Amino acid sequence: MVAKILLLSAAIAAVAAELGCEDGWTLGKGTDQCYKRFDDLTDYNRAEVVCKELGAELPNIHSEAENAAIHALDVPNQRLRLGATRFGSGKYDFKWSNGSPMDFTKFDDASMGNSYGYENCLDMAEVDRWNDVRCDMPEIIVCQKKGSHISTGK
């Protein structure tokens, strides 16, 4: 009986899997998401196309860990495009482009103003807070997709 248990334990360990990302993607610490940053500056619509072509999407953030993972990809003096658009006239009326709930927010209250009614997208500033911005503003793209289980062979 002990021999069967040991054999079964070895078999389970041999097919153990851990969460990982494809080459060129980074697994966000404390998340199940993989991220890839592109330093070419582009607008919201083009950014969505770039991410979709990779089987990914613009970031939709649901936790402090996901927010920190994206912030870790930041480039000094640049902003990172997020996957949210304004759906109403309220200061905080934003929705994620993939339809998931906006159940975590980190708005920079001092910067949220919808200047002249044109700031209908979100970005992340160097301080890891979110700001409303024009959708045609060229910004760095970050794409996000779920990590996959990779066999470790352990």
Short mmCIF file of C-alpha atoms in Angstrom, two decimals:
data_model
loop_
_atom_site.label_atom_id
_atom_site.label_comp_id
_atom_site.label_asym_id
_atom_site.label_seq_id
_atom_site.Cartn_x
_atom_site.Cartn_y
_atom_site.Cartn_z
CA MET A 1 0.00 0.00 0.00
CA VAL A 2 2.83 2.41 0.91
CA ALA A 3 4.55 1.60 -2.38
CA LYS A 4 1.36 2.48 -4.33
CA ILE A 5 1.04 5.80 -2.50
CA LEU A 6 4.67 6.66 -3.21
CA LEU A 7 4.25 5.71 -6.86
CA LEU A 8 1.10 7.83 -7.13
CA SER A 9 2.85 10.79 -5.45
CA ALA A 10 5.72 10.53 -7.92
CA ALA A 11 3.30 10.41 -10.86
CA ILE A 12 1.46 13.50 -9.62
CA ALA A 13 4.71 15.38 -9.10
CA ALA A 14 5.86 14.46 -12.63
CA VAL A 15 2.89 16.20 -14.18
CA ALA A 16 2.85 19.13 -11.78
CA ALA A 17 2.12 22.37 -13.51
CA GLU A 18 2.83 25.92 -12.58
CA LEU A 19 1.46 29.14 -13.96
CA GLY A 20 3.64 30.66 -16.65
CA CYS A 21 3.70 32.90 -19.70
CA GLU A 22 4.80 32.64 -23.31
CA ASP A 23 8.26 33.95 -24.21
CA GLY A 24 8.35 37.72 -24.13
CA TRP A 25 5.51 37.97 -21.60
CA THR A 26 5.87 38.61 -17.86
CA LEU A 27 3.78 36.93 -15.18
CA GLY A 28 2.48 39.59 -12.82
CA LYS A 29 3.58 38.97 -9.24
CA GLY A 30 0.63 37.73 -7.20
CA THR A 31 -1.62 37.48 -10.27
CA ASP A 32 -2.64 34.92 -12.88
CA GLN A 33 -2.07 37.43 -15.68
CA CYS A 34 0.74 37.74 -18.23
CA TYR A 35 1.75 41.18 -19.49
CA LYS A 36 3.66 42.48 -22.47
CA ARG A 37 4.68 46.11 -22.93
CA PHE A 38 5.15 47.79 -26.30
CA ASP A 39 7.05 51.05 -26.28
CA ASP A 40 5.50 52.31 -29.52
CA LEU A 41 3.08 55.07 -28.63
CA THR A 42 -0.41 54.63 -30.05
CA ASP A 43 -4.02 55.59 -29.45
CA TYR A 44 -6.70 53.52 -27.71
CA ASN A 45 -8.28 52.01 -30.84
CA ARG A 46 -4.96 50.87 -32.33
CA ALA A 47 -3.84 49.55 -28.93
CA GLU A 48 -6.95 47.36 -28.73
CA VAL A 49 -6.20 45.92 -32.18
CA VAL A 50 -2.56 45.18 -31.28
CA CYS A 51 -3.59 43.29 -28.14
CA LYS A 52 -6.41 41.36 -29.85
CA GLU A 53 -4.02 40.23 -32.59
CA LEU A 54 -1.96 38.62 -29.80
CA GLY A 55 -4.96 36.91 -28.22
CA ALA A 56 -4.84 39.46 -25.42
CA GLU A 57 -6.56 42.65 -24.32
CA LEU A 58 -5.73 46.02 -22.84
CA PRO A 59 -5.36 45.79 -19.06
CA ASN A 60 -8.46 45.49 -16.93
CA ILE A 61 -7.48 45.66 -13.29
CA HIS A 62 -9.28 43.81 -10.51
CA SER A 63 -6.84 43.93 -7.59
CA GLU A 64 -3.96 45.83 -6.04
CA ALA A 65 -1.63 43.02 -7.18
CA GLU A 66 -2.71 43.47 -10.82
CA ASN A 67 -2.33 47.24 -10.50
CA ALA A 68 1.19 46.81 -9.08
CA ALA A 69 2.13 44.30 -11.80
CA ILE A 70 1.18 46.77 -14.52
CA HIS A 71 2.85 49.66 -12.71
CA ALA A 72 6.07 47.58 -12.59
CA LEU A 73 6.12 47.78 -16.41
CA ASP A 74 6.09 51.57 -16.32
CA VAL A 75 8.57 53.69 -18.23
CA PRO A 76 9.72 56.96 -16.61
CA ASN A 77 7.83 60.00 -17.88
CA GLN A 78 5.37 57.88 -19.86
CA ARG A 79 1.85 56.69 -19.20
CA LEU A 80 0.44 53.23 -19.76
CA ARG A 81 -2.82 52.74 -21.65
CA LEU A 82 -5.58 50.92 -19.72
CA GLY A 83 -8.55 49.09 -21.24
CA ALA A 84 -11.36 51.28 -19.98
CA THR A 85 -13.67 53.83 -21.58
CA ARG A 86 -16.17 56.32 -20.22
CA PHE A 87 -19.83 55.27 -20.45
CA GLY A 88 -21.53 58.28 -18.88
CA SER A 89 -20.95 61.88 -17.93
CA GLY A 90 -19.89 61.19 -14.34
CA LYS A 91 -16.32 61.68 -13.19
CA TYR A 92 -15.86 57.96 -12.52
CA ASP A 93 -18.20 56.48 -15.16
CA PHE A 94 -15.77 53.98 -16.71
CA LYS A 95 -16.11 50.37 -17.80
CA TRP A 96 -13.56 47.76 -18.80
CA SER A 97 -13.49 47.06 -22.53
CA ASN A 98 -13.82 43.30 -21.97
CA GLY A 99 -17.10 43.76 -20.08
CA SER A 100 -15.74 42.63 -16.71
CA PRO A 101 -16.90 44.59 -13.65
CA MET A 102 -14.85 47.54 -12.43
CA ASP A 103 -14.60 46.03 -8.96
CA PHE A 104 -11.28 47.67 -8.10
CA THR A 105 -10.32 51.28 -8.80
CA LYS A 106 -7.32 53.49 -8.19
CA PHE A 107 -8.37 56.82 -9.63
CA ASP A 108 -6.12 59.82 -9.08
CA ASP A 109 -8.90 62.07 -7.79
CA ALA A 110 -6.87 65.23 -8.42
CA SER A 111 -6.44 64.35 -12.11
CA MET A 112 -9.91 63.05 -12.92
CA GLY A 113 -11.66 65.91 -14.63
CA ASN A 114 -12.76 65.01 -18.16
CA SER A 115 -11.28 68.23 -19.49
CA TYR A 116 -13.53 69.69 -22.15
CA GLY A 117 -15.50 66.43 -22.33
CA TYR A 118 -12.81 64.64 -24.38
CA GLU A 119 -11.08 62.48 -21.75
CA ASN A 120 -12.94 59.22 -22.29
CA CYS A 121 -10.13 56.68 -21.72
CA LEU A 122 -7.95 55.75 -18.75
CA ASP A 123 -4.22 55.50 -18.32
CA MET A 124 -1.84 54.80 -15.46
CA ALA A 125 0.58 57.48 -14.40
CA GLU A 126 4.00 56.93 -12.84
CA VAL A 127 2.45 57.02 -9.37
CA ASP A 128 0.32 53.88 -10.10
CA ARG A 129 -2.94 55.82 -10.08
CA TRP A 130 -5.40 56.14 -12.94
CA ASN A 131 -6.19 59.27 -14.89
CA ASP A 132 -8.76 60.09 -17.53
CA VAL A 133 -7.18 60.95 -20.83
CA ARG A 134 -8.13 61.53 -24.46
CA CYS A 135 -8.50 58.27 -26.37
CA ASP A 136 -6.46 59.64 -29.28
CA MET A 137 -3.51 60.47 -26.99
CA PRO A 138 -0.49 58.34 -28.03
CA GLU A 139 0.60 56.16 -25.10
CA ILE A 140 2.58 53.01 -24.33
CA ILE A 141 0.61 49.79 -24.78
CA VAL A 142 0.46 46.97 -22.27
CA CYS A 143 -1.40 43.82 -23.29
CA GLN A 144 -2.74 41.31 -20.78
CA LYS A 145 -3.82 37.70 -20.97
CA LYS A 146 -4.31 34.81 -18.57
CA GLY A 147 -1.26 32.80 -17.67
CA SER A 148 -1.27 29.16 -18.69
CA HIS A 149 -0.32 26.06 -16.76
CA ILE A 150 3.05 24.83 -17.89
CA SER A 151 4.21 21.32 -17.00
CA THR A 152 7.31 21.50 -14.84
CA GLY A 153 8.22 17.83 -15.11
CA LYS A 154 9.03 17.79 -11.40
#
